[in-house]
GROMACS .gro file of C-alpha atoms in nm:
model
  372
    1UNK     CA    1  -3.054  -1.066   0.225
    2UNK     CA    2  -2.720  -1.240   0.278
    3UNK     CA    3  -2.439  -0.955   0.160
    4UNK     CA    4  -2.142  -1.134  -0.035
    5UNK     CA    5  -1.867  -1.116   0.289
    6UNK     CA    6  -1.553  -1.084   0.056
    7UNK     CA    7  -1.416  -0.713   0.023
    8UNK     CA    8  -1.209  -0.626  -0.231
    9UNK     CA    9  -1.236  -0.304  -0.368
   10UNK     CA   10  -1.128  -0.064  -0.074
   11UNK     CA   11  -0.915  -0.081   0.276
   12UNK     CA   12  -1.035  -0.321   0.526
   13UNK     CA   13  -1.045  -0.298   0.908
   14UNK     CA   14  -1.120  -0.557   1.231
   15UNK     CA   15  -1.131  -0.925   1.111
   16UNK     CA   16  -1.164  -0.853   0.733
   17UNK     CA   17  -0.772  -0.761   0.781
   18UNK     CA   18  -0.629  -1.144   0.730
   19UNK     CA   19  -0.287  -1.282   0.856
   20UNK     CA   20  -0.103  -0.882   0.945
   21UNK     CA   21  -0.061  -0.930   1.318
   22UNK     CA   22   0.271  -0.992   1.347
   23UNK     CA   23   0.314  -0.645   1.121
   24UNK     CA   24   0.050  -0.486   1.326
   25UNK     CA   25   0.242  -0.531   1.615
   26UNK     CA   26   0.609  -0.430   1.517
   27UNK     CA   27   0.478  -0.148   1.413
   28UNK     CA   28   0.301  -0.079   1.723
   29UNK     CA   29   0.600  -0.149   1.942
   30UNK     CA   30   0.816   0.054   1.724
   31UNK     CA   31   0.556   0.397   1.782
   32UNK     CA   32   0.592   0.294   2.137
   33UNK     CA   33   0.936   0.292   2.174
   34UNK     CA   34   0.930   0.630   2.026
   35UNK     CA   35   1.090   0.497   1.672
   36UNK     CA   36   0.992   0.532   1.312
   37UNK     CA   37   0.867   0.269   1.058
   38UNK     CA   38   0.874   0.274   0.686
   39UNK     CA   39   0.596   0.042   0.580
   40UNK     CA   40   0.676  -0.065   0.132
   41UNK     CA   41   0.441  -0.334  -0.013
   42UNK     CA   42   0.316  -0.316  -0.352
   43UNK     CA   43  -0.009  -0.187  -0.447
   44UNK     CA   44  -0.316  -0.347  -0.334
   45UNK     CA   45  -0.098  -0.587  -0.084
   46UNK     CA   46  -0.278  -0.476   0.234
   47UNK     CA   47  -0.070  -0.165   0.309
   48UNK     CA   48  -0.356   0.099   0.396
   49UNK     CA   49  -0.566  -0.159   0.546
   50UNK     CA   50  -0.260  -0.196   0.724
   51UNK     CA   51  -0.225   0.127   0.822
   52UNK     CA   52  -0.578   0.203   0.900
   53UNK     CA   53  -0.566  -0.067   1.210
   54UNK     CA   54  -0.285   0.061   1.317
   55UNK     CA   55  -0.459   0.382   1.350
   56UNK     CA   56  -0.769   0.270   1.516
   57UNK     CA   57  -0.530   0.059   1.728
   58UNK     CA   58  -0.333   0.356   1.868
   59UNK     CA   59  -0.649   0.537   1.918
   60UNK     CA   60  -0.757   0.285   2.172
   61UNK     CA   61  -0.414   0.308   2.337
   62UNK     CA   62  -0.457   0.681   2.390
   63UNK     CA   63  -0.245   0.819   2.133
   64UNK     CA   64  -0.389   1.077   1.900
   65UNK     CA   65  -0.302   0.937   1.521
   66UNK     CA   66  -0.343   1.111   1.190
   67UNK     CA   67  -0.359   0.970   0.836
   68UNK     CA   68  -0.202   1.133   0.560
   69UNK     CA   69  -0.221   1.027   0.238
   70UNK     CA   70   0.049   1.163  -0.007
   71UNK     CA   71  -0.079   1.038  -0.334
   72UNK     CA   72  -0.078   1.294  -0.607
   73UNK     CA   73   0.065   1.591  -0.411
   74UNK     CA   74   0.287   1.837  -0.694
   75UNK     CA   75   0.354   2.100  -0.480
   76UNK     CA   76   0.448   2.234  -0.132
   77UNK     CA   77   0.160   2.368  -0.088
   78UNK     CA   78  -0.063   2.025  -0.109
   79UNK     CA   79   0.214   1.857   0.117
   80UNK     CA   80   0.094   2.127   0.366
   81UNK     CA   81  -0.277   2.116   0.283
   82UNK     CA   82  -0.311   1.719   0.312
   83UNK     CA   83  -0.125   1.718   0.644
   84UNK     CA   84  -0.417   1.987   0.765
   85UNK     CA   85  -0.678   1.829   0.628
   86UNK     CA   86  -0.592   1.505   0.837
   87UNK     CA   87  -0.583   1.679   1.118
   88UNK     CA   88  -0.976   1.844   1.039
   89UNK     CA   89  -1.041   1.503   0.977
   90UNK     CA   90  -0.880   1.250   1.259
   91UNK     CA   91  -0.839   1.457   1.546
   92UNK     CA   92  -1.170   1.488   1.808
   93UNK     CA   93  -1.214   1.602   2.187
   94UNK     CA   94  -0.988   1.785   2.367
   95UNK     CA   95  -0.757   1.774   2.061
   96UNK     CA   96  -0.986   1.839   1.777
   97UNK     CA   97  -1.110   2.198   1.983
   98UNK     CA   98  -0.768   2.266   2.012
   99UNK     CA   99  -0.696   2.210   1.661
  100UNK     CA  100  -1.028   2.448   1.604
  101UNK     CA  101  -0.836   2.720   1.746
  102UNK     CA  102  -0.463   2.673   1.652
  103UNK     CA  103  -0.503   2.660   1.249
  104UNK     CA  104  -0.681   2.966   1.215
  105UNK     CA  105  -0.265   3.108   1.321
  106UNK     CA  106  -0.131   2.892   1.068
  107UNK     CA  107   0.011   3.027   0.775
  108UNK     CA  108  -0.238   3.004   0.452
  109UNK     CA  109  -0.209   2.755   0.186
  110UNK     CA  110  -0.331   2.851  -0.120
  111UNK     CA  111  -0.461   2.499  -0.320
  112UNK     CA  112  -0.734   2.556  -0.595
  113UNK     CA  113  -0.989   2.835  -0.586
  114UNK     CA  114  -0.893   2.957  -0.210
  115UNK     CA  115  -0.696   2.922   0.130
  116UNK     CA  116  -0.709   2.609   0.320
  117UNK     CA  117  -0.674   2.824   0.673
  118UNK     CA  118  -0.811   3.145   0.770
  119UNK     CA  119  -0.561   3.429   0.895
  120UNK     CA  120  -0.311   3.599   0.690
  121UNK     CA  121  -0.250   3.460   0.339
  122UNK     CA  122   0.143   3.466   0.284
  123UNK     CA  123   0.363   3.289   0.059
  124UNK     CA  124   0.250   2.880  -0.002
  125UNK     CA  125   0.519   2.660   0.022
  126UNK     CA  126   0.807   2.582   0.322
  127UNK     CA  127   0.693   2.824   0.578
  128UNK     CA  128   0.299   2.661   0.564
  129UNK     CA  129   0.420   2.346   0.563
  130UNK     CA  130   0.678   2.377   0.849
  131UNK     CA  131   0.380   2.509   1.060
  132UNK     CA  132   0.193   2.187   1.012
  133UNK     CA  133   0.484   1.973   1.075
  134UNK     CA  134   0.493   2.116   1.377
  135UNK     CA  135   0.149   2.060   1.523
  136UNK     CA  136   0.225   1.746   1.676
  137UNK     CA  137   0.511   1.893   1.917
  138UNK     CA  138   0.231   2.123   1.978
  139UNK     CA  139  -0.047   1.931   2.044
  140UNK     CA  140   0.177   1.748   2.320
  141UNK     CA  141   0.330   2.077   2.454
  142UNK     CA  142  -0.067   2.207   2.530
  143UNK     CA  143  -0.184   1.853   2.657
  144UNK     CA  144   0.076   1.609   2.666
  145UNK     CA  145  -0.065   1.403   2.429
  146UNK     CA  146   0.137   1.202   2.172
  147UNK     CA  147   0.061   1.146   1.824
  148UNK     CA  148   0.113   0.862   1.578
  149UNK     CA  149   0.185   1.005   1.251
  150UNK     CA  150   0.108   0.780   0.913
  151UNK     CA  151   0.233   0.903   0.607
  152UNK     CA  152   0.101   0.701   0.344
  153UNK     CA  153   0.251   0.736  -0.006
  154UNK     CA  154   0.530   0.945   0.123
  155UNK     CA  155   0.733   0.881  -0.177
  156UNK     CA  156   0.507   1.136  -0.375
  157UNK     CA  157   0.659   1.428  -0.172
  158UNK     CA  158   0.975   1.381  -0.434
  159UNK     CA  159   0.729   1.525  -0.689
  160UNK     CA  160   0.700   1.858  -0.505
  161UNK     CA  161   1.040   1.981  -0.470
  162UNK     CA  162   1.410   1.909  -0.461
  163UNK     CA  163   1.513   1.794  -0.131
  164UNK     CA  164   1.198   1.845   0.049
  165UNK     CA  165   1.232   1.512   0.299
  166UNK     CA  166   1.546   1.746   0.423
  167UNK     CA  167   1.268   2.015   0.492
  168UNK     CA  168   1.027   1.752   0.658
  169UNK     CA  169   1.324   1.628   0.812
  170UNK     CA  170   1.469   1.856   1.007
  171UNK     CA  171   1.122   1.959   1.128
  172UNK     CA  172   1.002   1.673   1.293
  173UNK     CA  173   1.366   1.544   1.452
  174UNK     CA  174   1.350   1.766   1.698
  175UNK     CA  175   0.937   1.572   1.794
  176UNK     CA  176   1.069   1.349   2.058
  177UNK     CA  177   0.795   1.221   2.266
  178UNK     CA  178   0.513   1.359   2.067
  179UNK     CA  179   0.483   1.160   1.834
  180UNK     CA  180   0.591   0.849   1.592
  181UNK     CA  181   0.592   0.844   1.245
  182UNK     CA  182   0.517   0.560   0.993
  183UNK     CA  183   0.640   0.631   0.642
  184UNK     CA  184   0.454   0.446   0.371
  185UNK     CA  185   0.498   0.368  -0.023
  186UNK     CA  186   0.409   0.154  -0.292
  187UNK     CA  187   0.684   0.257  -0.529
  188UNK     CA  188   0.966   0.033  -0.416
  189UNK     CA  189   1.265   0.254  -0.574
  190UNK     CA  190   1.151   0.557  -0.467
  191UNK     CA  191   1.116   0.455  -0.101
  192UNK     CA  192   1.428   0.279  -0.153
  193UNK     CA  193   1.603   0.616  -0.295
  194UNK     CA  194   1.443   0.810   0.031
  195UNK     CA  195   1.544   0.542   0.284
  196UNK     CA  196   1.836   0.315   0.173
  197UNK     CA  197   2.071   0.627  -0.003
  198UNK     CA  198   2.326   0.786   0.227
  199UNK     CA  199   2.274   1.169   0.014
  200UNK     CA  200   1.945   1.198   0.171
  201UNK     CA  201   1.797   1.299   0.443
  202UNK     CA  202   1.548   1.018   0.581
  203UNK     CA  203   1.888   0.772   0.543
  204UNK     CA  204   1.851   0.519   0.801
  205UNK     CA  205   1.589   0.715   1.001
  206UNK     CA  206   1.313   0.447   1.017
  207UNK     CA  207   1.312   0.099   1.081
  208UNK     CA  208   1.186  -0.132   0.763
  209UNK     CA  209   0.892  -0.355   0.713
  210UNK     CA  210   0.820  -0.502   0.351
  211UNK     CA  211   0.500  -0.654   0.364
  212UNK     CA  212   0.472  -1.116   0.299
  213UNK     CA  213   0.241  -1.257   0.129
  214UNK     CA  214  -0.036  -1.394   0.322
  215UNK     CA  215   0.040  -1.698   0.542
  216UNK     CA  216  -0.183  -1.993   0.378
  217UNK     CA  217  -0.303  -2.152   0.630
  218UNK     CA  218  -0.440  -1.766   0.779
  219UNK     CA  219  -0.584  -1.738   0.399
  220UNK     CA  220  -0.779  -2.073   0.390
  221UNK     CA  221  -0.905  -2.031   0.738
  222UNK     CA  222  -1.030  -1.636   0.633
  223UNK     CA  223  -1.167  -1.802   0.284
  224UNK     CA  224  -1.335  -2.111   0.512
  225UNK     CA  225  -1.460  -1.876   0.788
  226UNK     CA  226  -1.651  -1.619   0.581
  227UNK     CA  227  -1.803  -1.951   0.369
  228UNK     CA  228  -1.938  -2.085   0.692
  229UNK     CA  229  -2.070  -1.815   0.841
  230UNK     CA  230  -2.278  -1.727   0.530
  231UNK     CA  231  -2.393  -2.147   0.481
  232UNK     CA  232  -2.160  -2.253   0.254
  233UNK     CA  233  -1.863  -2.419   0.166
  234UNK     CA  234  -1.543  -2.320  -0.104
  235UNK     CA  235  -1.530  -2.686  -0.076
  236UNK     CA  236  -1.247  -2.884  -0.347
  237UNK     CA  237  -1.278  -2.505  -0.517
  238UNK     CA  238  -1.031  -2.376  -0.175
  239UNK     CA  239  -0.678  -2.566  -0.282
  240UNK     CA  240  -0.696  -2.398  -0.650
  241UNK     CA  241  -0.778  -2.085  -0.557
  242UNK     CA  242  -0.514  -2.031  -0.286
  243UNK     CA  243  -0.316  -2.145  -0.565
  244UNK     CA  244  -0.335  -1.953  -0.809
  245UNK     CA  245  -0.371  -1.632  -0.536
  246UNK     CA  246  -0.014  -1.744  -0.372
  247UNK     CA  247  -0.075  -1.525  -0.087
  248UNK     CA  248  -0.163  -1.195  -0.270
  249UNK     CA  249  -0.417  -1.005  -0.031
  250UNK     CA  250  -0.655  -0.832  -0.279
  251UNK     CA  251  -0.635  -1.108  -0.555
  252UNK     CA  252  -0.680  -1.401  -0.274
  253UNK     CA  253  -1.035  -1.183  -0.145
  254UNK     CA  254  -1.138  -1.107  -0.537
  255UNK     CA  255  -1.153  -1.463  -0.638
  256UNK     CA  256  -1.327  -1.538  -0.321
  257UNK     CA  257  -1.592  -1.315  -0.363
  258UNK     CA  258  -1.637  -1.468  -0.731
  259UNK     CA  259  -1.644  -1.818  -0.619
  260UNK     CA  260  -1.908  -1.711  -0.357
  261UNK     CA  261  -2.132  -1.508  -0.569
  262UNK     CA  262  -2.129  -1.880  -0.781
  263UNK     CA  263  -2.212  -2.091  -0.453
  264UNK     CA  264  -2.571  -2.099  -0.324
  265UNK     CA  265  -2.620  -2.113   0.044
  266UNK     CA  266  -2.624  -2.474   0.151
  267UNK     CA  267  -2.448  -2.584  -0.135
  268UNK     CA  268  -2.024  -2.667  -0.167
  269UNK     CA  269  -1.825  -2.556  -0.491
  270UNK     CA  270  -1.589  -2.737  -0.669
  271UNK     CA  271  -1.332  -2.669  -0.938
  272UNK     CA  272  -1.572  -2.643  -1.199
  273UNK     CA  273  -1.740  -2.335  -1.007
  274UNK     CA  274  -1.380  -2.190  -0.921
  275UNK     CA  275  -1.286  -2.226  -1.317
  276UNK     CA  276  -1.613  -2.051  -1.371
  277UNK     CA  277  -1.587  -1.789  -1.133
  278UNK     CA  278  -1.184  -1.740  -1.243
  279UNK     CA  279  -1.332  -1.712  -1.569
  280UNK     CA  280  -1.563  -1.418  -1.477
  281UNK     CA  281  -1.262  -1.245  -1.305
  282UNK     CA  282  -1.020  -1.264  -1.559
  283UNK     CA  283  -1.289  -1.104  -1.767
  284UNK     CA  284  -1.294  -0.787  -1.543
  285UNK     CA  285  -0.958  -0.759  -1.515
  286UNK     CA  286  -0.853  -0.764  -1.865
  287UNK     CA  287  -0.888  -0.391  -1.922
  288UNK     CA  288  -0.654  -0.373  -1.634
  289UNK     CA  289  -0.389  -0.599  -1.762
  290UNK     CA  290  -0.374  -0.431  -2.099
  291UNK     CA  291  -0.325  -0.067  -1.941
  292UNK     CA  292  -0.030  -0.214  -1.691
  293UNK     CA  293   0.128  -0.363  -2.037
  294UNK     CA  294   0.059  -0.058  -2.239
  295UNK     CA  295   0.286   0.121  -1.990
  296UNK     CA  296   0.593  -0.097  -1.976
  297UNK     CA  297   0.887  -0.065  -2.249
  298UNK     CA  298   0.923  -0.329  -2.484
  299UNK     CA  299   1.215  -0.492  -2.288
  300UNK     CA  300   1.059  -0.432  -1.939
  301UNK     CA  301   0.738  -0.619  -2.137
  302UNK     CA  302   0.981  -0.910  -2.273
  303UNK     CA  303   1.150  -0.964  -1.923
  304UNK     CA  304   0.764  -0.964  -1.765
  305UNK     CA  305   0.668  -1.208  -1.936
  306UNK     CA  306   0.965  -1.417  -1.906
  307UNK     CA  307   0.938  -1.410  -1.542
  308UNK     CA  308   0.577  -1.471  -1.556
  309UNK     CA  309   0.646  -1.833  -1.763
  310UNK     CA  310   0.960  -1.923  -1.504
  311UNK     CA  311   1.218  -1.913  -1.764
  312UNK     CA  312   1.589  -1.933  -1.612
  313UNK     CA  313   1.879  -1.747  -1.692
  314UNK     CA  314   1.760  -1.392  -1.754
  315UNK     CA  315   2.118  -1.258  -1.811
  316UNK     CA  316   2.263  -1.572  -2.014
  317UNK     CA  317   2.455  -1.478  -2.273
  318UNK     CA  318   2.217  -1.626  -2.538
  319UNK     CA  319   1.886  -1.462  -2.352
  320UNK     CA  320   1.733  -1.192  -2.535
  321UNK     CA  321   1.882  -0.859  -2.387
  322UNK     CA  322   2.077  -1.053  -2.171
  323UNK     CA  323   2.403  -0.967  -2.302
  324UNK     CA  324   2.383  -0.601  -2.308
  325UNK     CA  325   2.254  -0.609  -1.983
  326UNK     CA  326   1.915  -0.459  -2.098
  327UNK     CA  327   1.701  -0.736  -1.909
  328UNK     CA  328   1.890  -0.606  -1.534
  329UNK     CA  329   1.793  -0.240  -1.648
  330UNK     CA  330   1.457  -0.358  -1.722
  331UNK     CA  331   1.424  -0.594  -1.427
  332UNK     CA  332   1.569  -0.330  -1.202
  333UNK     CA  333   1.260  -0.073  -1.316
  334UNK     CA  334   0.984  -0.367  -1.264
  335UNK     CA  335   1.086  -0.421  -0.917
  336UNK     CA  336   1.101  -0.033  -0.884
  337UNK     CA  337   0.760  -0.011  -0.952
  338UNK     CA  338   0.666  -0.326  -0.737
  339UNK     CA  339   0.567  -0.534  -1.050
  340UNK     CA  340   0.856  -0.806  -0.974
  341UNK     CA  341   1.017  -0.933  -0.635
  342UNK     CA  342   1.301  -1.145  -0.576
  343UNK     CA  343   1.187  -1.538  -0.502
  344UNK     CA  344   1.475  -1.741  -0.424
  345UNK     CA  345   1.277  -2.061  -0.537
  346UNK     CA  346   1.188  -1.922  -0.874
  347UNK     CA  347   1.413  -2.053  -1.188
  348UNK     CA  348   1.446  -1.659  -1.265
  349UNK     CA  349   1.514  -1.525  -0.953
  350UNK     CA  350   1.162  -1.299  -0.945
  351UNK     CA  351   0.800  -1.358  -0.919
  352UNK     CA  352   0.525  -1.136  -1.117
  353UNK     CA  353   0.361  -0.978  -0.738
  354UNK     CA  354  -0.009  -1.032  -0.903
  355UNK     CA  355  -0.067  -1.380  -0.983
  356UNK     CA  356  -0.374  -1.312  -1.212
  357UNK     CA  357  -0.149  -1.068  -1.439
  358UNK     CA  358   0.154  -1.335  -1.438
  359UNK     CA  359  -0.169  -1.594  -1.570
  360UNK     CA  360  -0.228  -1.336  -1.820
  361UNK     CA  361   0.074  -1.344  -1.993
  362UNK     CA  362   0.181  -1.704  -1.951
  363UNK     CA  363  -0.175  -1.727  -2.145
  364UNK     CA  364  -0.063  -1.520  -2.455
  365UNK     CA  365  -0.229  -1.161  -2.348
  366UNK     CA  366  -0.575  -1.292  -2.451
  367UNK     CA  367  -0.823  -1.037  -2.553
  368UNK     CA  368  -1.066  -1.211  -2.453
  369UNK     CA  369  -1.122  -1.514  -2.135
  370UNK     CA  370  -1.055  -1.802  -2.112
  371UNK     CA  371  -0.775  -1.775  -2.370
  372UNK     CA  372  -0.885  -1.919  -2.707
   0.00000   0.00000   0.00000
């Protein structure tokens, strides 16, 4: 049985990763150097697939790496327990029998119905957390082996307590040589408000990578590639559907895997099997759509779709909202929450970052597909 080649529902590794090398090696070079990287790209753009190559990557270098993932922490406590759960997880060998022995002295971290650690339960919070910030300065002061650090969804630390990147902060300055860090988000203004404002303590403390859309020629040649090994051919269905993806990862791999699912082995589609298969997508997306839209304020929903049709001059005088300066608010939270990004060819100044939602609502917000 010939599996359907196009994954789109989870992280990818190896050669299902399409057109990141340039990325993959900046941030690379930047670990090397002994530098930090903040990694932003809207959600499902490739970011932890990203991230998990980079990991596997530094592995085969020789560096230890841990993955942390950040998303829905609310308190020190999971900050801390996340950080030592990577570590259970992602560090083997020498390393992971070290790690056997050192956090049962770490302080306890109470999450849910009982301690993370064993040893003496104190306090959860700053003291727990400062003793797992520290394992990597640890880890190279017992073997001398450095550590590549990926914090993935770091904005969600805000969540947990006032000022705690000045608590992660000045633990992990004083890290050197053991390890590099690479701070990651999909909430644009948050990482923005972490990084890019002078108050706070992670100002200017890692260098900046936004992640492009795919490259199309790297797209078609993925899309092509995966056809041919599997007999068959996208065919006149390949110019449409890079199309309408315009370089988004996930969405560029989802319509793929419909077209293919519609394409028999030894047979080429067309654009009447794309329109079908686009057809069966926008079906299963729908749901999705509506809950995005459902969360939006009226004028972040009026300046969505605006952006989504191309019209110009957002903040003319005789736009709705533009006077009172409503539609910048509004624009200003869409690209906080990586819905919008600037493009400079666009007659609005933004692009909608998922194609299939911006087809959505120049379509009316159909209830049902293809719009009636």
């Amino acid at each position: 049985m010939i599996v359907n080649p196009f994954r789109y529902s989870a992280p990818v590794g190896g050669d299902d990763l399409v057109g990141r090398g340039a990325e993959l090696e900046l941030l690379q070079r930047t670990a090397e150097e002994g530098n930090n990287s903040r990694l932003v790209a809207p959600r499902r753009f490739g970011k932890t697939s990203l991230l998990r190559q980079l990991v596997s990557e530094a592995r085969s270098d020789g560096w230890e790496a841990v993955y942390v993932d950040f998303f829905g922490v609310l308190t020190l406590a999971d900050v801390a327990a996340r950080i030592e759960r990577a570590y259970r997880r992602d560090l083997s060998g020498v390393a992971g029998r070290w790690f056997d022995g050192v956090r049962r002295t770490l302080q306890s971290v109470e999450v849910g119905a009982g301690p993370i650690s064993a040893g003496v339960s104190l306090r959860p919070g700053a003291a727990a957390l400062q003793d797992r910030l520290d394992l990597p300065r640890r880890l190279h002061e017992r073997h001398g082996r450095r550590t590549l650090v990926v914090f993935d969804e770091f904005q969600s630390v805000l969540a947990t307590q006032d000022e705690v990147d000045a608590l992660i902060r000045a633990e992990i300055q004083h890290h050197g040589d053991a390890a590099s860090y690479v701070f990651a988000g999909s909430h644009v203004g948050m990482m923005r408000e972490l990084f890019g404002d002078r108050r706070r303590a992670f100002y200017a403390q890692a260098r900046e990578l936004e992640l492009p859309r795919l490259d199309p020629e790297a797209a078609a040649n993925f899309v092509v590639r995966r056809f041919t090994d599997t007999s068959r051919d996208p065919g006149t269905a390949l110019a449409p559907l890079l199309e309408l993806a315009d370089g988004h990862p996930q969405r560029t791999v989802l319509l793929a895997h419909g077209l293919w699912e519609l394409t028999p082995a030894g047979t080429a589609a067309d654009e009447a099997t794309f329109a079908e298969a686009l057809t069966q997508v926008m079906t299963e997306q729908l749901r999705e759509f509506e809950g995005t839209w459902t969360t939006l304020a009226v004028g972040q929903r009026r300046v969505l779709t605006r952006i989504a049709e191309g019209v110009s001059g957002l903040y003319a005088g005789d736009a709705p909202g533009g006077r009172s300066g409503s539609n910048r608010t509004a624009v200003r939270a869409l690209a906080d929450r990586g819905e919008v990004v600037p493009e400079r060819t666009a007659r609005s100044g933004y692009r909608v970052v998922d194609p299939l939602l911006a087809l959505w609502l120049r379509s009316g917000r159909p209830q049902t597909w293809p719009a009636e």
